[in-house]
Short mmCIF file of C-alpha atoms in Angstrom, two decimals:
data_model
loop_
_atom_site.label_atom_id
_atom_site.label_comp_id
_atom_site.label_asym_id
_atom_site.label_seq_id
_atom_site.Cartn_x
_atom_site.Cartn_y
_atom_site.Cartn_z
CA MET A 1 37.01 147.32 34.95
CA LEU A 2 39.61 147.37 37.85
CA GLY A 3 40.78 144.33 39.17
CA ASN A 4 40.43 143.59 42.91
CA ARG A 5 44.09 144.13 43.52
CA VAL A 6 44.26 147.57 41.98
CA LEU A 7 40.66 148.52 43.56
CA LYS A 8 42.11 148.02 46.86
CA GLY A 9 45.15 149.78 45.95
CA VAL A 10 42.87 152.89 45.09
CA LEU A 11 40.90 152.73 48.24
CA LEU A 12 44.09 152.61 50.39
CA VAL A 13 45.81 155.66 48.46
CA GLY A 14 42.46 157.32 48.35
CA LEU A 15 41.87 157.00 52.31
CA GLY A 16 45.53 157.97 52.79
CA ALA A 17 45.24 161.26 50.61
CA THR A 18 41.89 162.00 52.38
CA SER A 19 43.77 161.69 55.74
CA TYR A 20 46.17 164.38 54.63
CA GLY A 21 43.79 166.59 53.23
CA MET A 22 41.91 166.88 56.61
CA LEU A 23 45.09 167.88 58.53
CA ALA A 24 45.80 171.46 57.64
CA THR A 25 42.20 172.00 59.10
CA PHE A 26 43.01 170.49 62.34
CA VAL A 27 45.97 172.68 62.50
CA LYS A 28 44.11 175.81 61.87
CA MET A 29 41.45 174.68 64.74
CA ALA A 30 44.69 174.33 66.98
CA TYR A 31 45.59 177.70 66.25
CA GLY A 32 42.35 178.89 67.14
CA GLU A 33 42.70 177.82 70.44
CA GLY A 34 45.87 179.67 71.11
CA TYR A 35 48.52 177.18 70.12
CA THR A 36 51.90 177.77 68.52
CA THR A 37 53.33 176.07 65.40
CA ALA A 38 56.23 174.70 67.52
CA GLU A 39 53.46 173.06 69.91
CA VAL A 40 51.51 171.70 67.02
CA THR A 41 54.33 170.04 65.07
CA SER A 42 56.17 168.98 68.46
CA SER A 43 53.24 167.00 69.25
CA GLN A 44 52.35 165.37 66.01
CA PHE A 45 56.12 164.30 65.51
CA LEU A 46 56.22 162.85 69.19
CA PHE A 47 53.12 160.95 68.81
CA GLY A 48 53.81 160.04 65.33
CA ILE A 49 57.32 158.67 66.45
CA ILE A 50 55.67 156.48 69.30
CA GLY A 51 52.93 155.32 66.98
CA ILE A 52 55.86 154.13 64.27
CA LEU A 53 57.92 152.69 66.97
CA LEU A 54 54.92 150.58 68.21
CA ILE A 55 54.11 149.48 64.47
CA ASN A 56 57.77 148.20 64.09
CA ALA A 57 57.84 146.22 67.49
CA PHE A 58 54.51 144.45 66.27
CA GLN A 59 56.46 143.77 63.12
CA LYS A 60 59.33 142.22 64.50
CA SER A 61 57.16 140.18 67.19
CA ARG A 62 55.51 138.36 64.40
CA LYS A 63 57.15 134.98 63.84
CA ASP A 64 56.06 134.45 60.25
CA ASN A 65 57.52 137.71 59.21
CA VAL A 66 61.10 138.32 58.42
CA VAL A 67 61.99 141.80 58.73
CA ILE A 68 65.04 143.17 57.31
CA LYS A 69 67.23 145.39 59.61
CA ALA A 70 68.02 148.65 58.45
CA SER A 71 71.93 149.35 58.06
CA LYS A 72 73.79 152.21 59.82
CA LYS A 73 73.79 153.74 56.23
CA ASN A 74 70.31 153.21 55.38
CA ILE A 75 69.49 154.67 59.01
CA THR A 76 71.67 157.87 58.21
CA HIS A 77 70.30 158.44 54.83
CA LEU A 78 66.65 158.13 55.78
CA MET A 79 67.38 160.54 58.85
CA ILE A 80 68.75 162.95 56.26
CA ALA A 81 65.88 162.77 53.98
CA GLY A 82 63.39 163.02 56.88
CA THR A 83 64.76 166.41 57.44
CA SER A 84 62.54 167.66 54.78
CA THR A 85 59.53 165.95 56.07
CA GLY A 86 60.07 168.21 59.30
CA LEU A 87 60.51 170.99 57.37
CA THR A 88 57.44 170.70 55.14
CA SER A 89 55.47 170.57 58.14
CA ILE A 90 57.03 173.58 59.55
CA PHE A 91 56.62 175.44 56.29
CA TYR A 92 53.10 174.26 55.99
CA TYR A 93 51.88 175.07 59.24
CA LEU A 94 53.38 178.35 59.17
CA ALA A 95 51.71 179.15 55.83
CA VAL A 96 48.15 178.42 57.31
CA ARG A 97 48.85 181.07 59.89
CA TYR A 98 48.63 183.71 57.44
CA ILE A 99 46.46 182.56 54.57
CA PRO A 100 43.50 180.43 54.33
CA VAL A 101 43.69 176.52 54.10
CA SER A 102 42.25 176.35 51.14
CA ILE A 103 45.10 178.51 49.44
CA GLY A 104 47.82 176.66 51.51
CA ILE A 105 46.75 173.30 50.03
CA VAL A 106 47.04 174.65 46.26
CA LEU A 107 50.44 176.03 47.03
CA LEU A 108 51.24 172.77 48.41
CA MET A 109 50.22 171.36 45.00
CA GLN A 110 53.04 173.54 43.33
CA THR A 111 55.05 170.21 43.77
CA VAL A 112 53.78 169.27 40.23
CA TRP A 113 55.87 171.90 38.22
CA MET A 114 58.56 171.88 40.90
CA GLY A 115 58.83 168.03 40.47
CA VAL A 116 59.54 168.39 36.85
CA LEU A 117 61.84 171.09 37.18
CA LEU A 118 64.01 169.27 39.66
CA GLU A 119 63.58 166.15 37.27
CA MET A 120 64.85 168.26 34.62
CA PHE A 121 68.24 169.31 36.56
CA LEU A 122 68.92 166.01 37.86
CA GLU A 123 68.44 163.94 34.65
CA LYS A 124 69.75 166.67 32.47
CA LYS A 125 67.25 166.55 29.79
CA LEU A 126 64.05 168.94 28.84
CA PRO A 127 60.57 167.69 30.06
CA SER A 128 58.39 166.12 27.55
CA ALA A 129 55.57 168.10 25.81
CA THR A 130 52.97 166.61 28.28
CA LYS A 131 54.75 167.25 30.97
CA ILE A 132 55.15 171.09 30.09
CA VAL A 133 51.53 171.33 28.96
CA ALA A 134 50.64 169.97 32.79
CA VAL A 135 52.68 172.73 34.15
CA VAL A 136 50.98 175.47 32.23
CA ILE A 137 47.73 174.22 33.39
CA VAL A 138 48.88 174.10 37.06
CA LEU A 139 50.06 177.64 36.70
CA ILE A 140 46.75 178.62 35.17
CA GLY A 141 44.85 176.51 37.88
CA THR A 142 46.95 178.25 40.67
CA ALA A 143 46.02 181.52 39.29
CA LEU A 144 42.51 180.89 39.69
CA ALA A 145 42.43 178.66 42.85
CA THR A 146 44.18 181.28 44.88
CA ASN A 147 42.09 183.86 43.33
CA LEU A 148 44.76 185.92 42.13
CA ILE A 149 42.46 187.69 39.23
CA ASN A 150 40.43 189.06 41.89
CA THR A 151 42.15 192.49 42.40
CA GLU A 152 40.28 192.82 45.98
CA ALA A 153 41.67 189.60 47.23
CA ASP A 154 44.40 190.38 49.88
CA LEU A 155 46.73 187.38 50.55
CA ASP A 156 49.54 187.56 53.15
CA TRP A 157 52.78 187.52 51.40
CA ARG A 158 54.29 185.53 54.42
CA GLY A 159 51.65 182.84 54.04
CA ILE A 160 52.71 182.73 50.09
CA ALA A 161 55.94 182.59 50.64
CA TRP A 162 56.14 179.84 53.42
CA GLY A 163 53.48 177.57 51.16
CA LEU A 164 56.11 177.67 48.42
CA MET A 165 58.83 176.59 50.60
CA ALA A 166 56.73 173.90 51.83
CA ALA A 167 56.13 172.77 48.24
CA ALA A 168 59.76 172.82 47.43
CA SER A 169 60.64 170.63 50.43
CA PHE A 170 57.86 168.38 49.74
CA THR A 171 58.96 168.02 46.47
CA THR A 172 62.60 167.18 47.75
CA THR A 173 60.76 164.42 50.32
CA MET A 174 58.92 162.92 47.25
CA PHE A 175 62.17 162.36 45.30
CA THR A 176 64.09 161.15 48.32
CA ALA A 177 61.46 158.81 49.73
CA ASN A 178 61.29 156.43 46.95
CA ARG A 179 64.83 156.10 46.27
CA ILE A 180 66.58 155.54 49.67
CA ALA A 181 66.59 152.27 51.50
CA VAL A 182 63.71 150.79 49.51
CA GLY A 183 64.90 147.13 50.29
CA ILE A 184 63.74 147.40 54.16
CA SER A 185 60.03 147.59 55.26
CA SER A 186 58.39 150.79 54.82
CA ALA A 187 57.46 151.09 58.89
CA GLN A 188 61.53 151.39 59.40
CA ARG A 189 61.78 153.90 56.45
CA SER A 190 58.70 155.93 58.26
CA LEU A 191 60.46 155.64 61.48
CA TYR A 192 63.96 157.07 60.70
CA MET A 193 62.82 159.73 58.36
CA LEU A 194 60.34 160.94 61.40
CA LEU A 195 63.38 160.69 63.64
CA GLY A 196 65.35 162.74 60.97
CA GLY A 197 62.18 165.30 60.96
CA GLY A 198 61.86 165.13 64.70
CA ILE A 199 65.09 166.47 65.01
CA ILE A 200 64.34 169.66 62.81
CA VAL A 201 61.11 170.19 64.60
CA LEU A 202 62.62 170.04 68.23
CA THR A 203 65.18 172.31 66.87
CA PHE A 204 62.27 174.87 65.58
CA ALA A 205 60.39 174.50 68.74
CA LEU A 206 63.37 175.35 70.92
CA ILE A 207 64.40 178.42 68.56
CA THR A 208 60.89 179.90 68.36
CA GLN A 209 58.76 178.95 71.55
CA ASN A 210 58.76 182.42 73.25
CA THR A 211 56.17 181.21 75.93
CA PRO A 212 55.98 178.53 78.30
CA PHE A 213 55.25 175.16 76.21
CA ASP A 214 51.31 174.24 76.68
CA ALA A 215 51.61 170.34 77.34
CA SER A 216 47.67 170.10 76.87
CA ILE A 217 48.37 170.22 73.13
CA PHE A 218 49.46 166.66 73.25
CA LEU A 219 46.33 165.34 74.65
CA LYS A 220 43.79 167.97 72.75
CA TRP A 221 45.42 167.74 69.29
CA GLY A 222 48.66 165.62 69.27
CA ILE A 223 46.87 162.20 68.82
CA VAL A 224 44.70 163.60 65.85
CA LEU A 225 47.25 165.34 64.08
CA SER A 226 49.76 162.48 64.52
CA LEU A 227 47.11 159.82 63.15
CA PHE A 228 46.06 162.05 60.24
CA GLY A 229 49.56 163.38 59.34
CA THR A 230 52.29 161.02 60.44
CA ILE A 231 50.88 157.47 60.78
CA ILE A 232 47.74 156.46 58.76
CA PRO A 233 48.64 158.42 55.44
CA PRO A 234 52.27 157.00 55.04
CA MET A 235 51.23 153.33 55.87
CA LEU A 236 47.95 153.42 53.51
CA LEU A 237 50.15 154.94 50.65
CA ASN A 238 53.03 152.84 50.92
CA ALA A 239 50.43 149.70 50.89
CA GLY A 240 48.39 151.20 48.15
CA PHE A 241 51.04 152.59 45.49
CA PRO A 242 52.31 149.12 44.81
CA LEU A 243 48.96 148.15 43.89
CA THR A 244 48.20 150.97 41.83
CA GLY A 245 51.42 151.95 40.17
CA ILE A 246 53.10 155.39 40.45
CA GLY A 247 50.55 156.81 37.43
CA LEU A 248 47.25 155.72 39.00
CA GLY A 249 48.41 156.14 42.52
CA SER A 250 49.49 159.68 41.86
CA ILE A 251 46.01 160.74 40.19
CA VAL A 252 43.95 159.00 43.29
CA SER A 253 46.30 160.97 45.60
CA SER A 254 45.41 164.38 43.97
CA LEU A 255 42.05 163.86 46.20
CA GLU A 256 43.80 165.48 49.11
CA LEU A 257 43.28 168.81 47.37
CA PRO A 258 39.57 168.87 47.12
CA VAL A 259 39.17 167.46 50.45
CA SER A 260 41.36 169.71 52.10
CA VAL A 261 39.31 172.57 50.49
CA LEU A 262 36.00 170.88 51.59
CA MET A 263 37.11 170.73 55.12
CA ALA A 264 38.19 174.19 55.46
CA PHE A 265 34.82 175.05 53.76
CA PHE A 266 32.73 173.14 56.23
CA LEU A 267 34.44 173.24 59.40
CA LEU A 268 36.45 176.77 59.09
CA ASN A 269 33.79 178.75 57.06
CA GLU A 270 36.15 179.50 54.29
CA GLU A 271 34.67 180.98 51.31
CA VAL A 272 35.60 179.12 48.10
CA VAL A 273 34.33 180.96 44.90
CA PHE A 274 33.31 179.20 41.63
CA LEU A 275 36.74 180.63 39.77
CA GLN A 276 38.68 178.78 42.74
CA TRP A 277 36.91 175.13 42.23
CA VAL A 278 37.70 175.63 38.76
CA GLY A 279 41.48 175.98 39.48
CA ILE A 280 41.38 173.21 41.66
CA VAL A 281 40.03 170.99 38.78
CA LEU A 282 42.49 172.26 36.38
CA ILE A 283 45.45 171.34 38.80
CA ILE A 284 44.13 167.78 39.25
CA LEU A 285 43.66 167.87 35.45
CA ALA A 286 47.32 168.48 35.13
CA ILE A 287 48.21 165.74 37.24
CA VAL A 288 46.21 163.30 35.56
CA ILE A 289 47.65 164.50 32.06
CA MET A 290 51.13 163.90 33.65
CA ASN A 291 50.19 160.48 34.82
CA VAL A 292 48.19 158.91 32.23
CA LYS A 293 49.96 157.04 29.41
CA PHE A 294 48.53 158.50 26.08
CA ARG A 295 48.99 155.39 23.33
CA LYS A 296 48.93 156.03 19.75
CA GLN A 297 46.12 153.92 17.97
CA LYS A 298 47.35 151.66 15.25
CA SER A 299 45.71 152.63 11.85
#
């Protein structure tokens, strides 16, 4: 039986992952109304920054809560790390322009094997047998989940390329987010990382927006995208992971994958065949294998 503390963490992480899982479907719906990637990302980050600013202001106004202020060094490092957050959103949203959401989320989950590869280079040692097995399962699951074995499947190479770039960028975000300025509040960390990502998004918007910017995106989709993409998930995950631990938290956060596929299935009418569901289950199984500690039984 899970203790109350762990159960609370599971619920928080699960809700955070579920929120992330809904995001790509909302982006695809915004595309359907004629909005551009620049408009979508800009509205999300602007409202996200405003929301996190309000959260930080609330924390400072509480007399019973002592908040450690971020140093200039902390701010610089977090903003640099946050650039990968902006790039992940841009790459992922570009990917779902060309491929179904159900395929895009599978490509984003390639962070499993990319993370193992990055860890190998940083720590200069070969991954364990468990991680190698998990990576093989992820690759098999990906082949099934993207329906690559179906010779009639026609996937736009641009969507695949952007999806893999999103996964690489997200891998960088995961490695830096939990190693930089961990002594300050999660709200401050989220704010400065968002500001770093916001600079990237603004630069992208200025370069790529060839038509007049449609400000109606802010009211129609900006609040929804910021809530489900930049405000609710980080708060819930930051609050939940300390209660669950990295292993259990990573397993629960894999809910993002089936939720994203189900949202696309029900709201976008994307077709998802049985073999794709098998592939999704295999990817989740690989995440479980990587994060469950197998203990040798004493004879």
